[in-house]
Backbone as a printed PyTorch tensor [residue, N CA C, xyz], in Angstrom:
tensor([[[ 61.3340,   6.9900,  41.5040],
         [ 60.3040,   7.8550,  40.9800],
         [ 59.9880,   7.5540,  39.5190]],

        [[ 61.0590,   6.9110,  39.3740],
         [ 61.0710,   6.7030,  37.2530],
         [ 60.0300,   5.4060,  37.5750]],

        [[ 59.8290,   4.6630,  38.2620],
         [ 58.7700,   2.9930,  38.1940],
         [ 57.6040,   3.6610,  38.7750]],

        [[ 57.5130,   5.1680,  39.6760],
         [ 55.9120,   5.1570,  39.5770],
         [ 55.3090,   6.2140,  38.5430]],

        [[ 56.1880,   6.9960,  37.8710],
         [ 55.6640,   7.1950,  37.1510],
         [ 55.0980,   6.8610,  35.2930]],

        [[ 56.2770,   5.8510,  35.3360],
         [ 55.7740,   4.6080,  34.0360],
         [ 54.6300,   3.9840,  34.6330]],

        [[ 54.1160,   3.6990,  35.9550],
         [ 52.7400,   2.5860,  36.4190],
         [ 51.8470,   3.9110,  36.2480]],

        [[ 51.8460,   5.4990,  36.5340],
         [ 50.8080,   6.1540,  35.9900],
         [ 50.4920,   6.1480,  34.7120]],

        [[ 51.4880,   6.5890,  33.8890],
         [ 51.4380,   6.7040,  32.5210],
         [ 50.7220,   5.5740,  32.0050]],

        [[ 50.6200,   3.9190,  32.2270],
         [ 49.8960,   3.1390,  31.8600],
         [ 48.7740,   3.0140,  31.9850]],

        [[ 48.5360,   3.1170,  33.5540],
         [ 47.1260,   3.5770,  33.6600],
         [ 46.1880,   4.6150,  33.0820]],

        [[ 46.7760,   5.5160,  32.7500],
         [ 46.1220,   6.7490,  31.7090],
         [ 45.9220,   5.9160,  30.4070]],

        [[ 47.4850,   5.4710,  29.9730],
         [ 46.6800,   4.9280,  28.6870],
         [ 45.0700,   4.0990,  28.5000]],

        [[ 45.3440,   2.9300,  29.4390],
         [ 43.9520,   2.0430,  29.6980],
         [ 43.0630,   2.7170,  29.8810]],

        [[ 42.8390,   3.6100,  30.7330],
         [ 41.4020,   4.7690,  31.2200],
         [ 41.0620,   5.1340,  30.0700]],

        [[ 42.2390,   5.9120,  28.9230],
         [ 41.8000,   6.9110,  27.5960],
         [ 41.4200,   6.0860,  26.5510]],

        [[ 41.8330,   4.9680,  26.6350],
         [ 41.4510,   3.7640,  25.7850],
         [ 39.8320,   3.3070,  26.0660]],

        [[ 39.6730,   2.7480,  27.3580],
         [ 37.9670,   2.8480,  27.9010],
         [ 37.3420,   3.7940,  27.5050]],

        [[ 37.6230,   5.1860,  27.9900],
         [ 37.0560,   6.3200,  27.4050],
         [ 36.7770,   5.8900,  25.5290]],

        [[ 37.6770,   5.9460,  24.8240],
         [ 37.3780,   6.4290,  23.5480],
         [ 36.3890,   5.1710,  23.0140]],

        [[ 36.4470,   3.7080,  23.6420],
         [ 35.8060,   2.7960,  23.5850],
         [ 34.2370,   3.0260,  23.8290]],

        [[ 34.0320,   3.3240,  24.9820],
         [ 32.8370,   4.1530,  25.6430],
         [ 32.1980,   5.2810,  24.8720]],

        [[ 32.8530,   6.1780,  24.9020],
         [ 32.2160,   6.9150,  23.7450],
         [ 32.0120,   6.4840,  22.1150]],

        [[ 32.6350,   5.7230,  21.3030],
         [ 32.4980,   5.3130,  20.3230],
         [ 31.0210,   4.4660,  20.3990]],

        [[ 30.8870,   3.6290,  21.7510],
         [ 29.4360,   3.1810,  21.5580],
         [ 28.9540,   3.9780,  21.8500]],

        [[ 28.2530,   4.9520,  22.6310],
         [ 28.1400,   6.3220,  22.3860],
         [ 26.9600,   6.7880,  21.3700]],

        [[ 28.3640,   6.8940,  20.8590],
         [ 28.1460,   7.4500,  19.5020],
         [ 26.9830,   6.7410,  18.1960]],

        [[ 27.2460,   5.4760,  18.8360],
         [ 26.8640,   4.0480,  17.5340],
         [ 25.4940,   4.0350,  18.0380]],

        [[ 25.1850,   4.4880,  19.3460],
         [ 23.5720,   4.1640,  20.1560],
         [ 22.8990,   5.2950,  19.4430]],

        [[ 23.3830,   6.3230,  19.5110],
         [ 23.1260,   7.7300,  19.2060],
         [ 22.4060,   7.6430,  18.1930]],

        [[ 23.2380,   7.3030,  16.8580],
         [ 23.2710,   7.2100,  15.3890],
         [ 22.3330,   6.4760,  15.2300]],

        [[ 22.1670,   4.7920,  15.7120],
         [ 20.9350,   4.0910,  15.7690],
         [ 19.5100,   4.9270,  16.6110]],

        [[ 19.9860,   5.3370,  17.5120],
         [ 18.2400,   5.6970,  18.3260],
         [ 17.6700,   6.8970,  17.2990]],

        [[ 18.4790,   7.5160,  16.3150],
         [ 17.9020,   9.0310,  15.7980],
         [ 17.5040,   8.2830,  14.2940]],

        [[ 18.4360,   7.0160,  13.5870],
         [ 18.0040,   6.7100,  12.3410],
         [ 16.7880,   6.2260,  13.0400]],

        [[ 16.0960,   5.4060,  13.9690],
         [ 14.8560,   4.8990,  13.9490],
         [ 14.1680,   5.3630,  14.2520]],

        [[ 13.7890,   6.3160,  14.9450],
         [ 13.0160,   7.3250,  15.2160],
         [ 12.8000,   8.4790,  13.5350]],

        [[ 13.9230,   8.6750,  13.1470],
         [ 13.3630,   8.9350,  11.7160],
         [ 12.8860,   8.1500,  10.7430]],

        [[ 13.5670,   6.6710,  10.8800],
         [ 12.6040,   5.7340,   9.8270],
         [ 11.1810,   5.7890,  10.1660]],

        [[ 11.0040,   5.4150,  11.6850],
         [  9.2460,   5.6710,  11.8830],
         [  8.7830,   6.6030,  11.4700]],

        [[  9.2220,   8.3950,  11.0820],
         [  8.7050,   9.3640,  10.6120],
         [  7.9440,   9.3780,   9.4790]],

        [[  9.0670,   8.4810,   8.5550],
         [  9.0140,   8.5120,   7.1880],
         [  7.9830,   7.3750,   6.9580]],

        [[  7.9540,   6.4860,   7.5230],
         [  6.9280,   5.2390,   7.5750],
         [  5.7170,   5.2070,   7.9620]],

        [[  5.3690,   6.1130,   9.1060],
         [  4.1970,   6.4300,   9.3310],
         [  3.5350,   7.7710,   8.0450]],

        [[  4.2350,   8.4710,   7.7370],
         [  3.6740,   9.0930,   6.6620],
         [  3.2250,   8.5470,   6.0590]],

        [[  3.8300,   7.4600,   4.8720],
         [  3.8070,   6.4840,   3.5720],
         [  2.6340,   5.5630,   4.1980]],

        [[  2.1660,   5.0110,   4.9700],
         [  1.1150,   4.4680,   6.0760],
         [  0.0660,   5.8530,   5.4070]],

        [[  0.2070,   7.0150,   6.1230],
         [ -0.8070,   7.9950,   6.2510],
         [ -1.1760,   7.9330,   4.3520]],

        [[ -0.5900,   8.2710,   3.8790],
         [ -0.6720,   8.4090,   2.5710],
         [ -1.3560,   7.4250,   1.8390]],

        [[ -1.0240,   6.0800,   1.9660],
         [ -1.7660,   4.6360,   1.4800],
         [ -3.4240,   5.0410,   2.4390]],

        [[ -3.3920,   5.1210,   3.6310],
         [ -4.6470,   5.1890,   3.7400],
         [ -5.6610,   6.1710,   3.4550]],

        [[ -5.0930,   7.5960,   3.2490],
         [ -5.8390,   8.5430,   2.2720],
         [ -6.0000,   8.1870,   0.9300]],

        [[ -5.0060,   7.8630,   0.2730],
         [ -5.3840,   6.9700,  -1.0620],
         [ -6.3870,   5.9250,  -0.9050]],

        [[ -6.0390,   5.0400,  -0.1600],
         [ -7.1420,   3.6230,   0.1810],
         [ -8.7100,   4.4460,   0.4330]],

        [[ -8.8880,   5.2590,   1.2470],
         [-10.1030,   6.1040,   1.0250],
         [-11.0010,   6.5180,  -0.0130]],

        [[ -9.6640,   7.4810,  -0.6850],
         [-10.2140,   7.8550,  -2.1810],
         [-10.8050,   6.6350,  -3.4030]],

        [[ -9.9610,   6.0490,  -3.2150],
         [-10.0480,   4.8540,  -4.2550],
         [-11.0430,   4.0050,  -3.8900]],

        [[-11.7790,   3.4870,  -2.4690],
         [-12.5180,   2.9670,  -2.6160],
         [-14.1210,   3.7000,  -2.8000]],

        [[-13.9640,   4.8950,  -2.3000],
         [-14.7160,   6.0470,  -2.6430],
         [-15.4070,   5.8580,  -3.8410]],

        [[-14.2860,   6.1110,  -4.4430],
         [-14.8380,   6.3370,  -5.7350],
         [-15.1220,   4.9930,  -6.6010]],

        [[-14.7950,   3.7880,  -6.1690],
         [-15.3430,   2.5960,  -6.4220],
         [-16.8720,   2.1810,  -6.4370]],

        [[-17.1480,   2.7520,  -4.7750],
         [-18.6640,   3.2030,  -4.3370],
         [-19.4640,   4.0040,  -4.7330]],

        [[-18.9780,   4.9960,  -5.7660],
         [-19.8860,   5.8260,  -6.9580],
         [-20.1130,   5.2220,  -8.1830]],

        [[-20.9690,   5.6370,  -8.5330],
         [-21.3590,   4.8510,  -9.6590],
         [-20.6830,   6.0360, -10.8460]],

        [[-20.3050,   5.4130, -12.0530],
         [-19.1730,   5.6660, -12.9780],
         [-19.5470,   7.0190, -13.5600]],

        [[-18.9250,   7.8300, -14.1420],
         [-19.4620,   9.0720, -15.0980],
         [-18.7040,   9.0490, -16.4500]],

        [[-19.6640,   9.6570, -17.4960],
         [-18.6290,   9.4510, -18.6650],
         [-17.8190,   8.2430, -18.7630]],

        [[-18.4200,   7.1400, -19.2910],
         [-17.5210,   5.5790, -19.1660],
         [-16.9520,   5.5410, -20.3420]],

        [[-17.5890,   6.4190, -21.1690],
         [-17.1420,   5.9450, -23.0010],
         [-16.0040,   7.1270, -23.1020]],

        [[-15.8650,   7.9580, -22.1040],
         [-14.0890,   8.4530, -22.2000],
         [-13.2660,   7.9440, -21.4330]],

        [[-13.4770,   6.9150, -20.7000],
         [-12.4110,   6.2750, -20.1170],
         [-11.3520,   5.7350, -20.9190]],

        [[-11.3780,   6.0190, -22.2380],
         [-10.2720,   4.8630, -22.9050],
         [ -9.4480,   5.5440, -23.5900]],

        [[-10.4130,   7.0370, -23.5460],
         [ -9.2310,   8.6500, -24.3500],
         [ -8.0500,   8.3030, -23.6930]],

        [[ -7.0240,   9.0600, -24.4250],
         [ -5.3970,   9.8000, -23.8750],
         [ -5.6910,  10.6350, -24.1810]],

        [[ -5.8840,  11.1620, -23.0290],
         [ -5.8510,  10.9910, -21.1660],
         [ -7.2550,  10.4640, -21.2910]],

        [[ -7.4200,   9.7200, -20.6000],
         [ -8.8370,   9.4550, -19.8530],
         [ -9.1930,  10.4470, -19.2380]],

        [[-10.7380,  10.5140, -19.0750],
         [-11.3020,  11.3810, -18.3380],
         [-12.8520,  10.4290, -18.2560]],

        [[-13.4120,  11.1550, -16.9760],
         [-14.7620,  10.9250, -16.5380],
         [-14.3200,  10.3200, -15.2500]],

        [[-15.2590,   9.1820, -14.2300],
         [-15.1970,   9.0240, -13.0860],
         [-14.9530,   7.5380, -12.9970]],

        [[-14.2020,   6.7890, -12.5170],
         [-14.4110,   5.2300, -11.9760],
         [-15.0990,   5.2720, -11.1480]],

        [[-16.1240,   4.3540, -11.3290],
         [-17.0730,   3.3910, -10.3370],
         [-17.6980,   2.6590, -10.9290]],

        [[-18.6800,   1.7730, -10.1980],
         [-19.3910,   0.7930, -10.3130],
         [-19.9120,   0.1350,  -9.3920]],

        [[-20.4720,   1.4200,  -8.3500],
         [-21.5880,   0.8230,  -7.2690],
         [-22.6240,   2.0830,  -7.1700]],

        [[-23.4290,   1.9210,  -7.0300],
         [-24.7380,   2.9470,  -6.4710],
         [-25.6540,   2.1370,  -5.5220]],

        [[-26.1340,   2.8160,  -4.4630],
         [-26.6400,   2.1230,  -3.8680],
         [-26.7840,   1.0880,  -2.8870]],

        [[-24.9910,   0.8130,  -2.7090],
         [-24.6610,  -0.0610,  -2.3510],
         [-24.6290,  -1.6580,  -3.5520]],

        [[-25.0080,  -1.8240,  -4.4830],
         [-25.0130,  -2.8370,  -5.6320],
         [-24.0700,  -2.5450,  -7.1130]],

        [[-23.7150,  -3.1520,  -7.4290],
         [-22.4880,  -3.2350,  -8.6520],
         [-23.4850,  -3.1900,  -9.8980]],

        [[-23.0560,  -1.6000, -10.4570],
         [-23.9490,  -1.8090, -11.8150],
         [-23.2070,  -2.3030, -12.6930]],

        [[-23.5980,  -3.1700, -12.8580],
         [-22.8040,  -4.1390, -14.3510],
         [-22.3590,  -3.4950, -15.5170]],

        [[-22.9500,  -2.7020, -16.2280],
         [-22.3340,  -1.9650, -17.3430],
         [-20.6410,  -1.0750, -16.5440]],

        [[-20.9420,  -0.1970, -15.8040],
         [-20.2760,   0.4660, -15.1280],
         [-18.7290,  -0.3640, -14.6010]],

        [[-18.6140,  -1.7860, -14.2910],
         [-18.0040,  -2.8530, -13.7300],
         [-17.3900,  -3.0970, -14.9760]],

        [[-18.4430,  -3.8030, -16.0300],
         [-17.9130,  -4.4480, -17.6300],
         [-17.1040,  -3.3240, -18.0010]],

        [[-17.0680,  -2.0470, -17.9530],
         [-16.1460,  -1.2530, -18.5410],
         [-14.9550,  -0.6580, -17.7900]],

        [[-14.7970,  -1.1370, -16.3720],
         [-13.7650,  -1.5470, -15.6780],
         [-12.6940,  -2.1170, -16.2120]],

        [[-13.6880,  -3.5700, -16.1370],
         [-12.8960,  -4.7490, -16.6770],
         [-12.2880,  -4.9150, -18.0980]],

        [[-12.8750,  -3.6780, -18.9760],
         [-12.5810,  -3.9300, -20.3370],
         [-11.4560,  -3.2500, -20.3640]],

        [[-11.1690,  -1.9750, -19.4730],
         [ -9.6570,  -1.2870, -19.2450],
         [ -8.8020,  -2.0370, -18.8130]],

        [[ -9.2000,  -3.2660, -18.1960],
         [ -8.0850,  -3.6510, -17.2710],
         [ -7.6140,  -5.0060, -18.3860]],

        [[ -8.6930,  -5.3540, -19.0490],
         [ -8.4550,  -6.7150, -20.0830],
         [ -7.5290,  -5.9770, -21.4580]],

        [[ -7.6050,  -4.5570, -21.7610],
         [ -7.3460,  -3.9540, -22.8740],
         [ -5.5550,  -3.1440, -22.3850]],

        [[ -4.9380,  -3.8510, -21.1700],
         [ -4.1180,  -3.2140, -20.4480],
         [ -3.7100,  -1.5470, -20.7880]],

        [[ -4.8310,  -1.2150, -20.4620],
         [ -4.7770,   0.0820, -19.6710],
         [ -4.8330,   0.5480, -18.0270]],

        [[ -4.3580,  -0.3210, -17.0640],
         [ -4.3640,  -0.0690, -15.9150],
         [ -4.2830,   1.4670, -15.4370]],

        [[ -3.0290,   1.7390, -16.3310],
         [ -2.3310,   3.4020, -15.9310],
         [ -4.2250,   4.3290, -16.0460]],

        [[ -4.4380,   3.7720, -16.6830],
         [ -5.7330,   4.8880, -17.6750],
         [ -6.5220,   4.4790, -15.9010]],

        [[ -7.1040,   3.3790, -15.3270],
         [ -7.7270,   3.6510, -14.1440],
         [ -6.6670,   4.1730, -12.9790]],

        [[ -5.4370,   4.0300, -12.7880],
         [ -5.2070,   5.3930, -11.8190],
         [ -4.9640,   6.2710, -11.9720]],

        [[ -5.3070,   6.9140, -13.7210],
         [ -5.4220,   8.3430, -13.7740],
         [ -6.7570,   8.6330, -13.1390]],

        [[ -7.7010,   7.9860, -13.3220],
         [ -9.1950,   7.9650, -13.1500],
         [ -9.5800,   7.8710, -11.6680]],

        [[ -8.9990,   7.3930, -10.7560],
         [ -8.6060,   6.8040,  -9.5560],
         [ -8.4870,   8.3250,  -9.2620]],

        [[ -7.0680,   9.4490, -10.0820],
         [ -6.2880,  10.1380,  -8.8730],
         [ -5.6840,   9.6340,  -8.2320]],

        [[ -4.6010,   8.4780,  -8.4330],
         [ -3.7730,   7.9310,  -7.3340],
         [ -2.1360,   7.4190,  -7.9010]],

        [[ -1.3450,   7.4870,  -7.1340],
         [ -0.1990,   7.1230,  -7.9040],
         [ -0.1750,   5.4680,  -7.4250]],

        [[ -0.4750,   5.2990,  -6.3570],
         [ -0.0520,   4.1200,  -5.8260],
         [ -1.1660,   2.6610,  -6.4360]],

        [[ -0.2640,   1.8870,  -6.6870],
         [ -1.1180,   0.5240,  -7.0000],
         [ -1.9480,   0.1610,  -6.3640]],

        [[ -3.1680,  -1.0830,  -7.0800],
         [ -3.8950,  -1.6220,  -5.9720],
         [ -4.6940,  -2.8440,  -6.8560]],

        [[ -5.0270,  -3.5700,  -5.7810],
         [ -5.5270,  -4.3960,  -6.6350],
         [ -7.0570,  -4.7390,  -5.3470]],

        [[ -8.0800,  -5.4850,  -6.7190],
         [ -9.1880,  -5.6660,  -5.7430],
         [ -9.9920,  -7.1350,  -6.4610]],

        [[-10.8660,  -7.1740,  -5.1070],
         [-11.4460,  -8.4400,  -5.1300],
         [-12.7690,  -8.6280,  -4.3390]],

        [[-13.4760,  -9.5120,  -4.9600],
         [-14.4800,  -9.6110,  -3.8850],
         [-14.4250, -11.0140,  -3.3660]],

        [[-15.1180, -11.2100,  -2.5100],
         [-14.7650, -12.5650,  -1.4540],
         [-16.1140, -12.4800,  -1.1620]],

        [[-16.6080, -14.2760,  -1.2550],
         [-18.1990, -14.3790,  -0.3790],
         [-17.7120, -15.7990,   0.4520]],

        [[-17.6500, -16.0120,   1.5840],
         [-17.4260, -16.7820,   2.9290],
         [-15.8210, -17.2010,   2.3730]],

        [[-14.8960, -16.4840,   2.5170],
         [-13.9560, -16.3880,   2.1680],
         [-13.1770, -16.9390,   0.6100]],

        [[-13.8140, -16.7100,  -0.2670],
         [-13.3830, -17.5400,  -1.5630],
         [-13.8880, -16.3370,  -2.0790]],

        [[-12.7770, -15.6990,  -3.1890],
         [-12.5310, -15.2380,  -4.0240],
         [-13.4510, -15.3660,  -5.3870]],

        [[-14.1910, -14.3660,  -5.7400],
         [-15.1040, -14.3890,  -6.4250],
         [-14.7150, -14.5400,  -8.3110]],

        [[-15.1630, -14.9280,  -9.1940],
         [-14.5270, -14.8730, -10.5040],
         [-15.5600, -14.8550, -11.4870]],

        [[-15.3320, -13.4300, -11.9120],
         [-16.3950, -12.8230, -13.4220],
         [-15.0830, -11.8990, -13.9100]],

        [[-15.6940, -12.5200, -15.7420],
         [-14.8590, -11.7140, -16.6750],
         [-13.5680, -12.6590, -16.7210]],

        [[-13.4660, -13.6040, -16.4300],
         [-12.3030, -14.6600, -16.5830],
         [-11.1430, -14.3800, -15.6180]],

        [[-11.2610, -13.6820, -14.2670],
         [-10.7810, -13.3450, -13.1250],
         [-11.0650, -13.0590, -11.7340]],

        [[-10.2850, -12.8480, -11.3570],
         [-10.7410, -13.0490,  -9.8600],
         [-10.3920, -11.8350,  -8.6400]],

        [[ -9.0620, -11.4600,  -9.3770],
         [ -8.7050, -10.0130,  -8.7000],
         [ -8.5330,  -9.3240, -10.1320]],

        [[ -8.6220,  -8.1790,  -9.7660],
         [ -8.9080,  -6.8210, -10.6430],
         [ -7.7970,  -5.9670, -10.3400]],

        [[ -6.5330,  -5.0860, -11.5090],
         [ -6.2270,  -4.4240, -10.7440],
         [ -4.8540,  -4.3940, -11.2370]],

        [[ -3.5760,  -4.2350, -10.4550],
         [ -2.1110,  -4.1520, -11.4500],
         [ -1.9010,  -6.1570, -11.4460]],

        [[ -2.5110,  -6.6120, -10.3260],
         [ -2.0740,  -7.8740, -10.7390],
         [ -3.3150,  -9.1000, -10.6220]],

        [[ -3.1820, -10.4560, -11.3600],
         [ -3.9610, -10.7970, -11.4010],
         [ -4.3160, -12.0400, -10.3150]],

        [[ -3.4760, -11.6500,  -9.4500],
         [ -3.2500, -12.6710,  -8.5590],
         [ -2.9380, -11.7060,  -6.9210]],

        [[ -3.1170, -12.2600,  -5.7100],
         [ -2.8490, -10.8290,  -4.5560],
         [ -1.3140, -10.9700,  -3.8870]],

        [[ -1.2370, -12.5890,  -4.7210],
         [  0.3670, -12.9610,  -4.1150],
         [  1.5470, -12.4340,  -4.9030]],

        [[  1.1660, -11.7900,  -5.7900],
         [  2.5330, -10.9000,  -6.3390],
         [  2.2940,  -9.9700,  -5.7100]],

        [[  2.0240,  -9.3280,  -5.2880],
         [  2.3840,  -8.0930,  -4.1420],
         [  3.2940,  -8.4770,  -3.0980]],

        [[  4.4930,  -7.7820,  -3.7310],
         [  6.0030,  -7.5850,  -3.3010],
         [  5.7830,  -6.4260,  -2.4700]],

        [[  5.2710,  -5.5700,  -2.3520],
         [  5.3770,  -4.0550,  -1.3660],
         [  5.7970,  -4.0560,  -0.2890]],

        [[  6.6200,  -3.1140,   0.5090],
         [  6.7730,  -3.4750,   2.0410],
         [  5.3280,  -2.7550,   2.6630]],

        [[  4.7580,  -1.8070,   2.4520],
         [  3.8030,  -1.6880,   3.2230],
         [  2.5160,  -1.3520,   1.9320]],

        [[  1.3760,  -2.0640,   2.5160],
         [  0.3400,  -1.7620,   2.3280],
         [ -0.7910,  -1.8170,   3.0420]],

        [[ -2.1340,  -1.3470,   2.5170],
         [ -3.3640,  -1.1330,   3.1760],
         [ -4.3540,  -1.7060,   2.4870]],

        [[ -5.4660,  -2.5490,   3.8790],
         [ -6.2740,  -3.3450,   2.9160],
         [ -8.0570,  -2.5130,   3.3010]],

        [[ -9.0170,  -2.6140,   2.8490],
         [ -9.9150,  -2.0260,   2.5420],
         [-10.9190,  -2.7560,   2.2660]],

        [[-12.3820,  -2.8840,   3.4020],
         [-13.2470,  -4.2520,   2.7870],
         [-14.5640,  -3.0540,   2.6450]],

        [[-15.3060,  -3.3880,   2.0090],
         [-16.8650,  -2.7850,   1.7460],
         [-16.9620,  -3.6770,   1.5650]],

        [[-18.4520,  -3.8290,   2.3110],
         [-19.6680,  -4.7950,   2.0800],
         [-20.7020,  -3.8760,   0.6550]],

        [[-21.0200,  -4.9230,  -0.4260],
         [-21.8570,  -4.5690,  -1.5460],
         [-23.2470,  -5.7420,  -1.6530]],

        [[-23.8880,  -5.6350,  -2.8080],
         [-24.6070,  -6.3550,  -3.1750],
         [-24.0610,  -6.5520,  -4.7850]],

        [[-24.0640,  -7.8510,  -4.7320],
         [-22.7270,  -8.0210,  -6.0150],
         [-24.4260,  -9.2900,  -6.6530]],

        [[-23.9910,  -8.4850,  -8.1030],
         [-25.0680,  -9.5990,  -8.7200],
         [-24.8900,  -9.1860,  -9.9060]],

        [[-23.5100,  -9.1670, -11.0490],
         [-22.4170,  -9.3440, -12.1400],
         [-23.6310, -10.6580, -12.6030]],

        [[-22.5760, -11.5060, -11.7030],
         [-22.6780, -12.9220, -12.3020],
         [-24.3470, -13.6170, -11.8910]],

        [[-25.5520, -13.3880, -11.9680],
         [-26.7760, -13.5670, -11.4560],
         [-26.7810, -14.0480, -10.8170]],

        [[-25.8220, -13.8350,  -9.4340],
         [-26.0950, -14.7010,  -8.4060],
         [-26.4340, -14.1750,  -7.0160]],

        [[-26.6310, -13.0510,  -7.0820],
         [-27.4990, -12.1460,  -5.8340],
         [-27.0020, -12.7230,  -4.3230]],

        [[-26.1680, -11.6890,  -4.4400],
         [-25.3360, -11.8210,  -2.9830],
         [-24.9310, -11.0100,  -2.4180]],

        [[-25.0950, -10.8260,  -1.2170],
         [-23.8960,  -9.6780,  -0.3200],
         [-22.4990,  -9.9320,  -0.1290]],

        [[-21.3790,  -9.3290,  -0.4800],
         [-20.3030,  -9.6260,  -0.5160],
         [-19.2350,  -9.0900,   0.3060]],

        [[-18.2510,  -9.4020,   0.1260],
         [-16.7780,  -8.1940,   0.5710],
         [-15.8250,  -7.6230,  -0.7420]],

        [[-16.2070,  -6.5400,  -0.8180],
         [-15.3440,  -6.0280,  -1.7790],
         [-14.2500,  -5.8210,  -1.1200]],

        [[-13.1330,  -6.0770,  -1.3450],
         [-11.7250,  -6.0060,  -0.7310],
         [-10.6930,  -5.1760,  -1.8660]],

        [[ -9.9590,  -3.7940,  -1.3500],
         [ -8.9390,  -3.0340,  -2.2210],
         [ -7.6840,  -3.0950,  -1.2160]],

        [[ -6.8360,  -3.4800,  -1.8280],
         [ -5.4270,  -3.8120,  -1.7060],
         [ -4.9650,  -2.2430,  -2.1400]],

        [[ -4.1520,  -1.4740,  -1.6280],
         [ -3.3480,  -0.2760,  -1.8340],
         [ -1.7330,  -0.6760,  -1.1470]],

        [[ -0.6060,  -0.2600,  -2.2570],
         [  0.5720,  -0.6500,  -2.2800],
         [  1.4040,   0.1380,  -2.8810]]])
């Protein structure tokens, strides 16, 4: 009776051993299926958020500017833009560009209303357009430093004629 009950006792061990094995993955599936289902929560928000920003900001790109000669107060105040009509009024644009050449960026996303970066550009048959000694506009001067994990891109069609060259374009805003 003493040899069958040492061959039970082993067998329990092995079973409780499977068991705690079994449940430990379990446990590890668990922990993974609930963190990703909350990362998507949090990710689709930050998504929702860039594209309500991406809205606003190009919005107000598509208005033509208010109060331009307080854009440069602390605090800035008045409106960014520099389209009416669908066409880029040049004064309105030149004093864009003079915030962004005078590095005051912060001063256009107070003006913006936005916390999040962005940068913009226009493109005519895919080439990158360049007035004011640049080509993108914006926190950077280039679209390949944008390190962000997520962003949102944003095209309006304008009538761009800065540089006298009367064209329909793609205005393109990068939000990051």
């Amino acid at each position: 009776t003493n040899l069958i009950c040492s061959n039970m006792f082993k067998r329990a061990q092995v079973w409780y051993t499977d068991f705690l094995i079994g449940l430990l993955i379990l446990i590890a599936i668990t922990f993974i299926f609930t963190r990703t289902i909350l990362d998507l929560n949090s990710r689709e928000d930050r998504f929702q958020a860039l594209i309500n920003d991406g809205s606003s900001i190009a919005n107000s790109f598509m208005s033509s500017g208010y109060n331009k000669e307080t854009w440069v107060n602390d605090p800035p105040s008045g409106r960014l833009g520099f389209v009416k009509d669908g066409r880029i009024i040049k004064g309105d644009f030149d004093a864009f560009l003079s915030l962004l050449n005078n590095n005051s960026y912060e001063k256009t996303k107070i003006l913006l209303g936005t916390r999040n970066d962005y940068v913009l550009y226009f493109e005519y048959n895919g080439n990158k357009i360049s007035y004011g000694g640049r080509n993108v506009y914006g926190k950077y001067n280039d679209v390949n430093q944008i390190t962000a994990d997520n962003t949102i891109k944003l095209t309006r069609i304008i009538y761009y004629n800065p540089d006298n060259s009367g064209r329909i374009v793609d205005m393109v805003i990068i939000i990051f």
